[in-house]
XYZ file of C-alpha atoms in Angstrom:
306
model
C 0.460 0.053 0.097
C 3.074 2.268 0.510
C 4.286 1.327 -2.760
C 1.025 1.743 -5.101
C -0.172 4.434 -2.553
C -1.238 6.366 -5.920
C -2.605 3.382 -7.386
C -5.585 2.189 -4.066
C -7.422 0.340 -7.085
C -4.591 -2.148 -7.610
C -3.949 -2.234 -3.828
C -7.579 -3.436 -3.191
C -7.497 -6.266 -5.696
C -3.930 -7.624 -4.802
C -5.573 -7.568 -0.834
C -8.893 -8.568 -1.941
C -7.149 -11.747 -3.932
C -5.026 -12.492 -0.948
C -8.026 -12.126 1.810
C -9.805 -14.600 -0.077
C -7.129 -17.209 -0.566
C -8.110 -17.799 -4.323
C -7.009 -15.797 -8.099
C -9.296 -13.543 -9.668
C -10.038 -13.470 -13.094
C -9.380 -10.382 -15.525
C -10.527 -6.876 -13.800
C -10.891 -3.676 -15.162
C -9.375 -0.170 -13.852
C -8.401 2.745 -14.556
C -5.257 4.189 -13.322
C -5.107 8.294 -12.790
C -2.518 10.044 -14.159
C -1.808 13.757 -15.063
C -4.117 14.715 -18.039
C -6.160 11.746 -18.019
C -5.872 8.406 -16.843
C -4.924 4.768 -18.242
C -7.452 1.659 -18.399
C -5.461 -1.416 -17.047
C -6.035 -4.989 -17.104
C -5.634 -7.089 -14.011
C -5.550 -10.968 -13.011
C -3.917 -12.390 -10.099
C -3.585 -15.479 -8.572
C -2.124 -17.445 -5.032
C 1.544 -17.702 -4.607
C 1.629 -20.851 -2.070
C 4.855 -22.496 -0.458
C 5.412 -26.189 -0.333
C 3.282 -27.079 2.713
C 0.477 -24.870 0.473
C 0.732 -21.761 2.702
C 0.033 -18.412 1.272
C 2.998 -16.787 0.496
C 1.509 -13.828 -1.447
C 0.223 -12.848 -4.383
C 1.218 -12.739 -8.207
C -0.508 -9.609 -10.175
C 0.106 -9.740 -14.050
C -1.007 -6.150 -15.263
C -1.423 -4.702 -18.598
C -2.275 -1.342 -20.169
C -5.548 -1.310 -22.421
C -5.004 2.348 -24.126
C -4.388 0.471 -27.475
C -7.161 -1.923 -26.952
C -9.373 0.490 -25.996
C -8.490 2.612 -29.010
C -9.159 -0.557 -31.074
C -12.206 -0.942 -29.812
C -13.609 2.320 -30.070
C -12.212 2.457 -33.973
C -14.284 -0.841 -34.376
C -17.350 0.538 -32.853
C -16.966 4.038 -34.561
C -16.510 2.271 -38.193
C -19.454 0.282 -38.087
C -21.856 3.253 -37.209
C -20.184 5.025 -40.368
C -20.897 1.788 -42.146
C -24.459 1.755 -41.441
C -24.789 5.680 -42.074
C -23.197 5.415 -45.049
C -25.100 2.804 -46.048
C -28.450 4.409 -45.068
C -27.038 8.045 -47.036
C -26.340 6.551 -50.246
C -30.086 4.380 -50.137
C -31.484 7.936 -49.535
C -29.197 9.862 -52.151
C -30.255 7.118 -54.823
C -34.088 8.792 -54.023
C -33.214 11.996 -54.519
C -30.975 11.898 -57.623
C -34.061 11.236 -59.615
C -36.426 14.005 -58.771
C -33.583 16.311 -58.567
C -32.522 15.810 -61.768
C -36.028 16.264 -63.054
C -36.029 19.537 -61.397
C -32.801 20.392 -63.294
C -33.891 19.331 -66.608
C -37.001 21.448 -65.718
C -35.662 24.616 -65.294
C -33.458 24.235 -68.563
C -36.518 23.441 -70.867
C -38.297 26.697 -69.328
C -35.030 29.007 -69.848
C -35.526 27.710 -73.431
C -38.857 28.155 -73.533
C -40.834 31.353 -71.973
C -37.690 33.411 -72.714
C -37.200 35.008 -68.741
C -36.889 38.399 -67.741
C -35.428 40.549 -64.785
C -36.192 38.438 -61.251
C -37.392 35.310 -63.176
C -33.369 35.157 -64.801
C -31.917 35.258 -61.248
C -34.738 33.110 -59.214
C -33.856 30.294 -61.899
C -30.137 30.281 -61.828
C -30.725 30.499 -58.088
C -32.372 26.914 -58.781
C -29.745 25.857 -61.121
C -27.079 26.463 -58.976
C -28.247 24.726 -55.844
C -29.507 21.804 -57.764
C -25.819 21.437 -58.978
C -24.826 21.959 -55.272
C -27.626 19.462 -53.955
C -25.726 16.691 -57.158
C -22.759 17.420 -55.801
C -23.356 16.789 -51.998
C -25.174 13.459 -53.067
C -22.027 12.587 -55.408
C -19.949 12.463 -52.196
C -22.517 10.656 -50.044
C -22.859 8.089 -53.056
C -19.126 7.906 -52.956
C -19.087 7.876 -49.200
C -21.285 4.754 -48.869
C -19.512 2.463 -51.492
C -16.315 3.532 -50.806
C -14.170 -0.033 -51.613
C -9.997 0.141 -52.693
C -11.211 -1.014 -55.757
C -8.541 -2.347 -58.471
C -5.040 -1.341 -57.622
C -1.894 -1.147 -59.143
C 1.755 -0.264 -59.422
C 1.990 3.429 -60.025
C 4.794 6.061 -59.959
C 3.968 7.757 -56.451
C 6.145 10.888 -56.443
C 4.627 11.233 -60.094
C 1.199 10.949 -57.952
C 2.354 13.671 -55.913
C 3.508 16.046 -58.511
C 0.185 15.407 -60.276
C -1.573 16.538 -57.344
C 0.043 19.619 -56.793
C -0.127 20.556 -60.450
C -3.919 20.066 -60.162
C -4.142 22.272 -57.266
C -2.385 24.738 -58.827
C -5.179 25.308 -61.096
C -7.633 25.552 -58.482
C -9.485 29.001 -57.691
C -8.368 28.303 -53.696
C -4.512 28.506 -55.381
C -3.618 32.377 -55.346
C -0.335 33.636 -55.953
C 0.996 34.625 -52.675
C 0.244 30.635 -51.573
C 3.239 28.218 -52.581
C 2.674 25.145 -53.434
C 6.078 23.091 -52.162
C 6.856 19.636 -53.508
C 9.305 17.616 -51.692
C 9.956 13.810 -52.892
C 13.261 12.761 -52.033
C 13.559 9.637 -54.040
C 11.085 7.853 -56.383
C 8.547 5.553 -54.800
C 6.778 3.034 -56.164
C 3.716 1.622 -54.644
C 0.584 -0.626 -55.407
C -2.818 1.573 -54.506
C -5.732 2.430 -56.673
C -4.061 5.369 -57.913
C -7.531 7.575 -58.755
C -8.648 7.520 -55.008
C -5.245 8.274 -53.138
C -4.902 11.246 -56.282
C -8.217 12.313 -55.112
C -7.421 12.018 -51.415
C -4.474 13.951 -51.553
C -6.036 16.656 -53.659
C -8.770 17.120 -51.202
C -6.466 16.951 -48.144
C -4.264 20.079 -50.894
C -7.056 21.986 -51.663
C -8.064 22.283 -47.637
C -4.834 23.459 -47.132
C -5.389 25.749 -49.529
C -8.314 27.230 -48.490
C -7.346 27.339 -44.570
C -4.464 30.292 -45.702
C -5.548 33.762 -45.532
C -3.311 35.874 -47.281
C 0.504 34.969 -47.792
C 1.803 31.365 -46.523
C 2.773 28.160 -47.869
C 1.357 24.097 -48.085
C 3.813 21.371 -48.524
C 3.541 17.900 -50.415
C 6.012 15.424 -49.061
C 6.416 11.884 -49.903
C 8.451 9.675 -47.189
C 9.223 6.114 -47.188
C 9.396 4.335 -43.816
C 13.247 4.787 -43.567
C 12.793 8.457 -43.105
C 9.724 8.564 -40.660
C 12.081 8.761 -37.184
C 14.427 11.944 -38.866
C 10.515 13.278 -39.506
C 8.931 12.421 -36.213
C 6.237 10.050 -38.148
C 5.222 6.870 -36.562
C 3.717 4.851 -38.948
C 3.645 1.614 -37.227
C 4.887 -1.907 -38.678
C 2.956 -2.154 -41.925
C 3.022 1.347 -42.855
C 5.624 1.778 -45.848
C 4.949 5.636 -47.161
C 3.838 8.477 -45.614
C 1.656 11.318 -47.471
C 2.022 14.465 -45.712
C -0.038 18.017 -46.553
C 1.245 20.530 -44.383
C 0.290 24.133 -44.719
C 0.587 27.552 -42.584
C -2.913 28.617 -42.170
C -5.373 29.046 -39.150
C -5.479 25.344 -37.780
C -8.313 23.855 -36.625
C -10.006 24.471 -32.854
C -8.905 22.325 -30.391
C -12.075 20.676 -29.712
C -13.015 20.131 -33.307
C -9.797 17.877 -34.281
C -11.561 14.938 -33.228
C -14.003 15.322 -35.030
C -12.751 16.163 -38.641
C -13.282 12.747 -40.046
C -16.541 12.431 -39.280
C -19.177 12.804 -41.879
C -21.553 15.992 -41.998
C -19.161 17.957 -39.540
C -17.010 20.438 -41.410
C -15.689 24.311 -40.152
C -16.014 25.564 -44.289
C -18.656 27.458 -45.168
C -20.260 25.911 -47.801
C -18.616 22.408 -47.062
C -20.449 19.301 -47.233
C -18.864 17.498 -44.255
C -17.290 14.724 -46.429
C -14.069 15.462 -47.901
C -12.317 14.176 -45.010
C -14.346 11.482 -44.332
C -13.934 10.454 -47.672
C -10.095 10.562 -47.272
C -10.536 8.578 -44.074
C -12.313 5.721 -45.492
C -10.337 5.656 -48.665
C -6.739 5.430 -46.365
C -8.892 2.904 -44.427
C -9.518 0.695 -47.686
C -5.877 0.655 -48.539
C -4.850 -1.107 -44.916
C -3.436 2.342 -43.918
C -4.185 5.169 -41.051
C -4.494 8.957 -41.117
C -3.842 11.407 -38.452
C -3.443 15.078 -38.034
C -1.521 17.415 -35.859
C -2.629 21.141 -35.720
C -2.238 24.501 -33.762
C -4.680 27.130 -34.000
C -3.102 29.944 -35.660
C -0.173 27.894 -37.124
C -1.249 25.557 -39.504
C -1.949 21.754 -40.258
C -0.281 18.341 -40.845
C -2.274 15.688 -42.255
C -0.340 12.538 -42.893
C -1.583 9.686 -44.875
C 0.062 6.360 -43.767
C -0.253 3.146 -46.930
C 1.334 -0.065 -46.866
C 2.788 -0.343 -50.473
C-alpha cells in the first residue's frame, strides 16, 4: 500500500485476492495520471509455499489503452458504415427528382424567355440543384467506398500531379506557395485515382485554410525516413503522404471530429471530404492522422502499406 499509494484500485485487488485465498479472473480499472487516466487489465493468482500456505499474490497487469482505442475505432467504423449505407440509399432516391428539377428549369429557360427576377430565380434553382447533386455524389461515393482495383504506380509522380492540379484550383492564389518534396522515387500498389483524389482533397483544404500569404507542402516519405521527420507509421506502413500548411489551424475541440461525416468548419462544405479521405486510406489498409495548432497551421499524414 505504500509503494502503490497512488494506485489504490491495484492495492484493493491484490489484498482482496490474498484475503479470499483464491485467484481473481481478469478485472479492469483506471489508473489516474496527469492529464487523464489509463485503463488497466489485472489478473491475480495466489503464490503458495511448499506446505500449501499462502505466501503472497502474483499480479499480472496490462495497459489497455491501445485495445480500447481499437475497440472504439471498430465501433466508430460500424456506425459510419451503417450511416454510409443509409445515406447512399437516400441519395439514390433524391437524385432522380433532382435531375427532373434541373431538366425542367433548363427547358423553361429555353421556352418562356424569362426576364428580370425570373432569370435570377432560375439561376438560383439551377445553382442550388448543382450543389445538391455534388453533395449526393459525395454521399454515394462515401457509401460505396472500397479500395477498388490497384496497380503499381509512381507515388512521387502522383504527388507531382496533385500539386499541378491544386495549382489550377480557384483556392490557389499567387501569394500561396505550393512546395513538393519527393526526394526519392517510390513505387506503390494502390488505387491511383482514389489516392490522387484523397491527396488533392487534403491539398485544397490546406489552400483554403490560408488567409493571405502562406505555404502548402506536399511530401512523400518512405518508412526509412519516418523517424527523422517525427512520424510513427507502424509496422505495416511503407510510405507517408504529408500535407502541411501555414493556415489558420483547427480548433482543439474540433480536431477529433474532422474525419466524421457531415462535420465541417468550412463555409459551404459538405462535411464529407475528410470522411471520404479517411475511408479511402482505411480501404487501402492504412491510417491517417492530423496535428494542428490554431493560428500556426495543420499537418495531415496518410500512412499506407505499399
